[in-house]
Amino acid sequence: MMSEEIRIYVAGLAVYNNGKLHGVWINANQDFDDIQDQINVMLAVSSEGFV
């Protein structure tokens, strides 16, 4: 049985370009603002900052 949850992986490109992978899996079945909040948190804790 397949899951009804749709997830996306969001990663910071600045970190990736420096040879590291930093990102989060986010449930895409949420409001846009909730997804954006999770992306902002992921970027805020990134060692490379915002891209």
PDB file of N, CA, C and O in Angstrom:
ATOM      1  N   MET A   1       0.843  -1.178   0.000  1.00  0.00           N
ATOM      2  CA  MET A   1       0.000   0.000   0.000  1.00  0.00           C
ATOM      3  C   MET A   1       0.890   1.244   0.000  1.00  0.00           C
ATOM      4  O   MET A   1       1.813   1.357   0.791  1.00  0.00           O
ATOM      5  N   MET A   2       0.609   2.200  -0.871  1.00  0.00           N
ATOM      6  CA  MET A   2       1.402   3.414  -0.963  1.00  0.00           C
ATOM      7  C   MET A   2       0.913   4.458   0.025  1.00  0.00           C
ATOM      8  O   MET A   2      -0.272   4.526   0.344  1.00  0.00           O
ATOM      9  N   SER A   3       1.809   5.272   0.479  1.00  0.00           N
ATOM     10  CA  SER A   3       1.482   6.332   1.411  1.00  0.00           C
ATOM     11  C   SER A   3       0.812   7.495   0.676  1.00  0.00           C
ATOM     12  O   SER A   3       1.109   7.770  -0.473  1.00  0.00           O
ATOM     13  N   GLU A   4      -0.090   8.183   1.354  1.00  0.00           N
ATOM     14  CA  GLU A   4      -0.753   9.358   0.798  1.00  0.00           C
ATOM     15  C   GLU A   4       0.102  10.608   0.969  1.00  0.00           C
ATOM     16  O   GLU A   4      -0.193  11.647   0.400  1.00  0.00           O
ATOM     17  N   GLU A   5       1.157  10.506   1.761  1.00  0.00           N
ATOM     18  CA  GLU A   5       2.001  11.659   2.021  1.00  0.00           C
ATOM     19  C   GLU A   5       2.898  11.950   0.810  1.00  0.00           C
ATOM     20  O   GLU A   5       3.522  11.061   0.257  1.00  0.00           O
ATOM     21  N   ILE A   6       2.950  13.211   0.432  1.00  0.00           N
ATOM     22  CA  ILE A   6       3.850  13.649  -0.624  1.00  0.00           C
ATOM     23  C   ILE A   6       4.923  14.504   0.036  1.00  0.00           C
ATOM     24  O   ILE A   6       4.619  15.473   0.738  1.00  0.00           O
ATOM     25  N   ARG A   7       6.185  14.112  -0.171  1.00  0.00           N
ATOM     26  CA  ARG A   7       7.277  14.845   0.460  1.00  0.00           C
ATOM     27  C   ARG A   7       8.213  15.387  -0.609  1.00  0.00           C
ATOM     28  O   ARG A   7       8.382  14.795  -1.664  1.00  0.00           O
ATOM     29  N   ILE A   8       8.819  16.524  -0.286  1.00  0.00           N
ATOM     30  CA  ILE A   8       9.829  17.123  -1.155  1.00  0.00           C
ATOM     31  C   ILE A   8      11.104  17.310  -0.348  1.00  0.00           C
ATOM     32  O   ILE A   8      11.063  17.489   0.871  1.00  0.00           O
ATOM     33  N   TYR A   9      12.245  17.220  -1.024  1.00  0.00           N
ATOM     34  CA  TYR A   9      13.523  17.475  -0.363  1.00  0.00           C
ATOM     35  C   TYR A   9      13.991  18.849  -0.790  1.00  0.00           C
ATOM     36  O   TYR A   9      14.089  19.140  -1.982  1.00  0.00           O
ATOM     37  N   VAL A  10      14.269  19.693   0.186  1.00  0.00           N
ATOM     38  CA  VAL A  10      14.717  21.058  -0.067  1.00  0.00           C
ATOM     39  C   VAL A  10      16.106  21.212   0.531  1.00  0.00           C
ATOM     40  O   VAL A  10      16.326  20.880   1.697  1.00  0.00           O
ATOM     41  N   ALA A  11      17.044  21.692  -0.275  1.00  0.00           N
ATOM     42  CA  ALA A  11      18.427  21.836   0.180  1.00  0.00           C
ATOM     43  C   ALA A  11      18.957  23.212  -0.186  1.00  0.00           C
ATOM     44  O   ALA A  11      18.505  23.836  -1.143  1.00  0.00           O
ATOM     45  N   GLY A  12      19.945  23.663   0.586  1.00  0.00           N
ATOM     46  CA  GLY A  12      20.593  24.936   0.314  1.00  0.00           C
ATOM     47  C   GLY A  12      21.666  24.774  -0.750  1.00  0.00           C
ATOM     48  O   GLY A  12      22.558  23.935  -0.622  1.00  0.00           O
ATOM     49  N   LEU A  13      21.590  25.560  -1.804  1.00  0.00           N
ATOM     50  CA  LEU A  13      22.557  25.430  -2.907  1.00  0.00           C
ATOM     51  C   LEU A  13      23.948  25.906  -2.530  1.00  0.00           C
ATOM     52  O   LEU A  13      24.939  25.359  -3.022  1.00  0.00           O
ATOM     53  N   ALA A  14      24.070  26.905  -1.686  1.00  0.00           N
ATOM     54  CA  ALA A  14      25.392  27.382  -1.294  1.00  0.00           C
ATOM     55  C   ALA A  14      26.167  26.285  -0.569  1.00  0.00           C
ATOM     56  O   ALA A  14      27.353  26.083  -0.802  1.00  0.00           O
ATOM     57  N   VAL A  15      25.489  25.576   0.297  1.00  0.00           N
ATOM     58  CA  VAL A  15      26.124  24.472   1.018  1.00  0.00           C
ATOM     59  C   VAL A  15      26.496  23.364   0.037  1.00  0.00           C
ATOM     60  O   VAL A  15      27.605  22.828   0.082  1.00  0.00           O
ATOM     61  N   TYR A  16      25.587  23.035  -0.868  1.00  0.00           N
ATOM     62  CA  TYR A  16      25.835  21.993  -1.869  1.00  0.00           C
ATOM     63  C   TYR A  16      27.036  22.355  -2.747  1.00  0.00           C
ATOM     64  O   TYR A  16      27.889  21.514  -3.032  1.00  0.00           O
ATOM     65  N   ASN A  17      27.117  23.603  -3.157  1.00  0.00           N
ATOM     66  CA  ASN A  17      28.238  24.045  -3.998  1.00  0.00           C
ATOM     67  C   ASN A  17      29.567  23.980  -3.263  1.00  0.00           C
ATOM     68  O   ASN A  17      30.618  23.932  -3.894  1.00  0.00           O
ATOM     69  N   ASN A  18      29.530  23.966  -1.941  1.00  0.00           N
ATOM     70  CA  ASN A  18      30.752  23.843  -1.138  1.00  0.00           C
ATOM     71  C   ASN A  18      31.004  22.397  -0.716  1.00  0.00           C
ATOM     72  O   ASN A  18      31.800  22.131   0.181  1.00  0.00           O
ATOM     73  N   GLY A  19      30.321  21.461  -1.367  1.00  0.00           N
ATOM     74  CA  GLY A  19      30.605  20.050  -1.152  1.00  0.00           C
ATOM     75  C   GLY A  19      29.876  19.393  -0.006  1.00  0.00           C
ATOM     76  O   GLY A  19      30.229  18.286   0.401  1.00  0.00           O
ATOM     77  N   LYS A  20      28.865  20.047   0.540  1.00  0.00           N
ATOM     78  CA  LYS A  20      28.101  19.468   1.649  1.00  0.00           C
ATOM     79  C   LYS A  20      26.644  19.369   1.228  1.00  0.00           C
ATOM     80  O   LYS A  20      26.191  20.067   0.329  1.00  0.00           O
ATOM     81  N   LEU A  21      25.909  18.512   1.895  1.00  0.00           N
ATOM     82  CA  LEU A  21      24.484  18.391   1.640  1.00  0.00           C
ATOM     83  C   LEU A  21      23.742  18.716   2.923  1.00  0.00           C
ATOM     84  O   LEU A  21      23.932  18.055   3.949  1.00  0.00           O
ATOM     85  N   HIS A  22      22.966  19.780   2.883  1.00  0.00           N
ATOM     86  CA  HIS A  22      22.175  20.195   4.042  1.00  0.00           C
ATOM     87  C   HIS A  22      20.770  20.503   3.544  1.00  0.00           C
ATOM     88  O   HIS A  22      20.578  21.401   2.726  1.00  0.00           O
ATOM     89  N   GLY A  23      19.810  19.735   4.001  1.00  0.00           N
ATOM     90  CA  GLY A  23      18.437  19.953   3.572  1.00  0.00           C
ATOM     91  C   GLY A  23      17.477  19.242   4.493  1.00  0.00           C
ATOM     92  O   GLY A  23      17.879  18.625   5.478  1.00  0.00           O
ATOM     93  N   VAL A  24      16.203  19.342   4.151  1.00  0.00           N
ATOM     94  CA  VAL A  24      15.149  18.712   4.947  1.00  0.00           C
ATOM     95  C   VAL A  24      14.093  18.126   4.027  1.00  0.00           C
ATOM     96  O   VAL A  24      13.868  18.611   2.919  1.00  0.00           O
ATOM     97  N   TRP A  25      13.469  17.057   4.493  1.00  0.00           N
ATOM     98  CA  TRP A  25      12.286  16.514   3.825  1.00  0.00           C
ATOM     99  C   TRP A  25      11.093  17.243   4.399  1.00  0.00           C
ATOM    100  O   TRP A  25      10.948  17.378   5.618  1.00  0.00           O
ATOM    101  N   ILE A  26      10.220  17.726   3.530  1.00  0.00           N
ATOM    102  CA  ILE A  26       9.053  18.492   3.944  1.00  0.00           C
ATOM    103  C   ILE A  26       7.802  17.830   3.372  1.00  0.00           C
ATOM    104  O   ILE A  26       7.769  17.457   2.197  1.00  0.00           O
ATOM    105  N   ASN A  27       6.791  17.709   4.219  1.00  0.00           N
ATOM    106  CA  ASN A  27       5.493  17.199   3.774  1.00  0.00           C
ATOM    107  C   ASN A  27       4.874  18.261   2.862  1.00  0.00           C
ATOM    108  O   ASN A  27       4.601  19.384   3.290  1.00  0.00           O
ATOM    109  N   ALA A  28       4.648  17.930   1.604  1.00  0.00           N
ATOM    110  CA  ALA A  28       4.119  18.887   0.630  1.00  0.00           C
ATOM    111  C   ALA A  28       2.606  19.064   0.739  1.00  0.00           C
ATOM    112  O   ALA A  28       2.042  19.928   0.067  1.00  0.00           O
ATOM    113  N   ASN A  29       1.958  18.288   1.585  1.00  0.00           N
ATOM    114  CA  ASN A  29       0.511  18.417   1.772  1.00  0.00           C
ATOM    115  C   ASN A  29       0.194  19.442   2.864  1.00  0.00           C
ATOM    116  O   ASN A  29      -0.615  19.194   3.749  1.00  0.00           O
ATOM    117  N   GLN A  30       0.846  20.593   2.788  1.00  0.00           N
ATOM    118  CA  GLN A  30       0.660  21.658   3.761  1.00  0.00           C
ATOM    119  C   GLN A  30       0.389  22.958   3.006  1.00  0.00           C
ATOM    120  O   GLN A  30       0.611  23.053   1.812  1.00  0.00           O
ATOM    121  N   ASP A  31      -0.014  23.961   3.758  1.00  0.00           N
ATOM    122  CA  ASP A  31      -0.158  25.289   3.172  1.00  0.00           C
ATOM    123  C   ASP A  31       1.218  25.807   2.765  1.00  0.00           C
ATOM    124  O   ASP A  31       2.238  25.466   3.376  1.00  0.00           O
ATOM    125  N   PHE A  32       1.217  26.661   1.743  1.00  0.00           N
ATOM    126  CA  PHE A  32       2.469  27.229   1.254  1.00  0.00           C
ATOM    127  C   PHE A  32       3.246  27.915   2.368  1.00  0.00           C
ATOM    128  O   PHE A  32       4.461  27.781   2.469  1.00  0.00           O
ATOM    129  N   ASP A  33       2.562  28.670   3.224  1.00  0.00           N
ATOM    130  CA  ASP A  33       3.245  29.398   4.297  1.00  0.00           C
ATOM    131  C   ASP A  33       3.956  28.451   5.264  1.00  0.00           C
ATOM    132  O   ASP A  33       5.051  28.761   5.746  1.00  0.00           O
ATOM    133  N   ASP A  34       3.358  27.297   5.542  1.00  0.00           N
ATOM    134  CA  ASP A  34       3.990  26.318   6.422  1.00  0.00           C
ATOM    135  C   ASP A  34       5.238  25.725   5.770  1.00  0.00           C
ATOM    136  O   ASP A  34       6.262  25.521   6.430  1.00  0.00           O
ATOM    137  N   ILE A  35       5.159  25.456   4.481  1.00  0.00           N
ATOM    138  CA  ILE A  35       6.323  24.941   3.752  1.00  0.00           C
ATOM    139  C   ILE A  35       7.424  25.996   3.747  1.00  0.00           C
ATOM    140  O   ILE A  35       8.592  25.697   4.011  1.00  0.00           O
ATOM    141  N   GLN A  36       7.062  27.243   3.467  1.00  0.00           N
ATOM    142  CA  GLN A  36       8.052  28.327   3.442  1.00  0.00           C
ATOM    143  C   GLN A  36       8.706  28.496   4.802  1.00  0.00           C
ATOM    144  O   GLN A  36       9.923  28.725   4.895  1.00  0.00           O
ATOM    145  N   ASP A  37       7.940  28.387   5.881  1.00  0.00           N
ATOM    146  CA  ASP A  37       8.507  28.488   7.230  1.00  0.00           C
ATOM    147  C   ASP A  37       9.562  27.412   7.462  1.00  0.00           C
ATOM    148  O   ASP A  37      10.624  27.687   8.035  1.00  0.00           O
ATOM    149  N   GLN A  38       9.292  26.192   7.018  1.00  0.00           N
ATOM    150  CA  GLN A  38      10.254  25.103   7.204  1.00  0.00           C
ATOM    151  C   GLN A  38      11.516  25.329   6.357  1.00  0.00           C
ATOM    152  O   GLN A  38      12.626  25.015   6.794  1.00  0.00           O
ATOM    153  N   ILE A  39      11.342  25.864   5.169  1.00  0.00           N
ATOM    154  CA  ILE A  39      12.499  26.189   4.327  1.00  0.00           C
ATOM    155  C   ILE A  39      13.335  27.276   4.999  1.00  0.00           C
ATOM    156  O   ILE A  39      14.569  27.185   5.047  1.00  0.00           O
ATOM    157  N   ASN A  40      12.677  28.290   5.529  1.00  0.00           N
ATOM    158  CA  ASN A  40      13.402  29.371   6.205  1.00  0.00           C
ATOM    159  C   ASN A  40      14.200  28.867   7.401  1.00  0.00           C
ATOM    160  O   ASN A  40      15.334  29.305   7.623  1.00  0.00           O
ATOM    161  N   VAL A  41      13.635  27.949   8.168  1.00  0.00           N
ATOM    162  CA  VAL A  41      14.349  27.370   9.307  1.00  0.00           C
ATOM    163  C   VAL A  41      15.559  26.591   8.820  1.00  0.00           C
ATOM    164  O   VAL A  41      16.659  26.709   9.364  1.00  0.00           O
ATOM    165  N   MET A  42      15.382  25.790   7.760  1.00  0.00           N
ATOM    166  CA  MET A  42      16.494  25.012   7.215  1.00  0.00           C
ATOM    167  C   MET A  42      17.627  25.939   6.780  1.00  0.00           C
ATOM    168  O   MET A  42      18.790  25.696   7.083  1.00  0.00           O
ATOM    169  N   LEU A  43      17.297  27.030   6.102  1.00  0.00           N
ATOM    170  CA  LEU A  43      18.320  27.964   5.646  1.00  0.00           C
ATOM    171  C   LEU A  43      18.976  28.701   6.812  1.00  0.00           C
ATOM    172  O   LEU A  43      20.177  28.968   6.787  1.00  0.00           O
ATOM    173  N   ALA A  44      18.207  29.005   7.839  1.00  0.00           N
ATOM    174  CA  ALA A  44      18.744  29.738   8.990  1.00  0.00           C
ATOM    175  C   ALA A  44      19.789  28.931   9.750  1.00  0.00           C
ATOM    176  O   ALA A  44      20.744  29.497  10.285  1.00  0.00           O
ATOM    177  N   VAL A  45      19.643  27.614   9.783  1.00  0.00           N
ATOM    178  CA  VAL A  45      20.613  26.798  10.517  1.00  0.00           C
ATOM    179  C   VAL A  45      21.742  26.304   9.627  1.00  0.00           C
ATOM    180  O   VAL A  45      22.652  25.642  10.092  1.00  0.00           O
ATOM    181  N   SER A  46      21.702  26.673   8.354  1.00  0.00           N
ATOM    182  CA  SER A  46      22.740  26.268   7.413  1.00  0.00           C
ATOM    183  C   SER A  46      24.040  26.992   7.744  1.00  0.00           C
ATOM    184  O   SER A  46      24.050  28.175   8.094  1.00  0.00           O
ATOM    185  N   SER A  47      25.143  26.294   7.593  1.00  0.00           N
ATOM    186  CA  SER A  47      26.448  26.904   7.856  1.00  0.00           C
ATOM    187  C   SER A  47      26.807  27.942   6.812  1.00  0.00           C
ATOM    188  O   SER A  47      27.693  28.752   7.009  1.00  0.00           O
ATOM    189  N   GLU A  48      26.128  27.938   5.664  1.00  0.00           N
ATOM    190  CA  GLU A  48      26.422  28.870   4.590  1.00  0.00           C
ATOM    191  C   GLU A  48      25.428  30.034   4.533  1.00  0.00           C
ATOM    192  O   GLU A  48      25.592  30.937   3.730  1.00  0.00           O
ATOM    193  N   GLY A  49      24.388  29.998   5.333  1.00  0.00           N
ATOM    194  CA  GLY A  49      23.405  31.065   5.322  1.00  0.00           C
ATOM    195  C   GLY A  49      22.454  30.955   4.141  1.00  0.00           C
ATOM    196  O   GLY A  49      22.344  29.938   3.496  1.00  0.00           O
ATOM    197  N   PHE A  50      21.768  32.042   3.875  1.00  0.00           N
ATOM    198  CA  PHE A  50      20.767  32.071   2.813  1.00  0.00           C
ATOM    199  C   PHE A  50      21.412  32.126   1.444  1.00  0.00           C
ATOM    200  O   PHE A  50      22.475  32.686   1.261  1.00  0.00           O
ATOM    201  N   VAL A  51      20.695  31.582   0.467  1.00  0.00           N
ATOM    202  CA  VAL A  51      21.138  31.599  -0.928  1.00  0.00           C
ATOM    203  C   VAL A  51      20.156  32.438  -1.693  1.00  0.00           C
ATOM    204  O   VAL A  51      18.986  32.297  -1.597  1.00  0.00           O
TER     205      VAL A  51
END
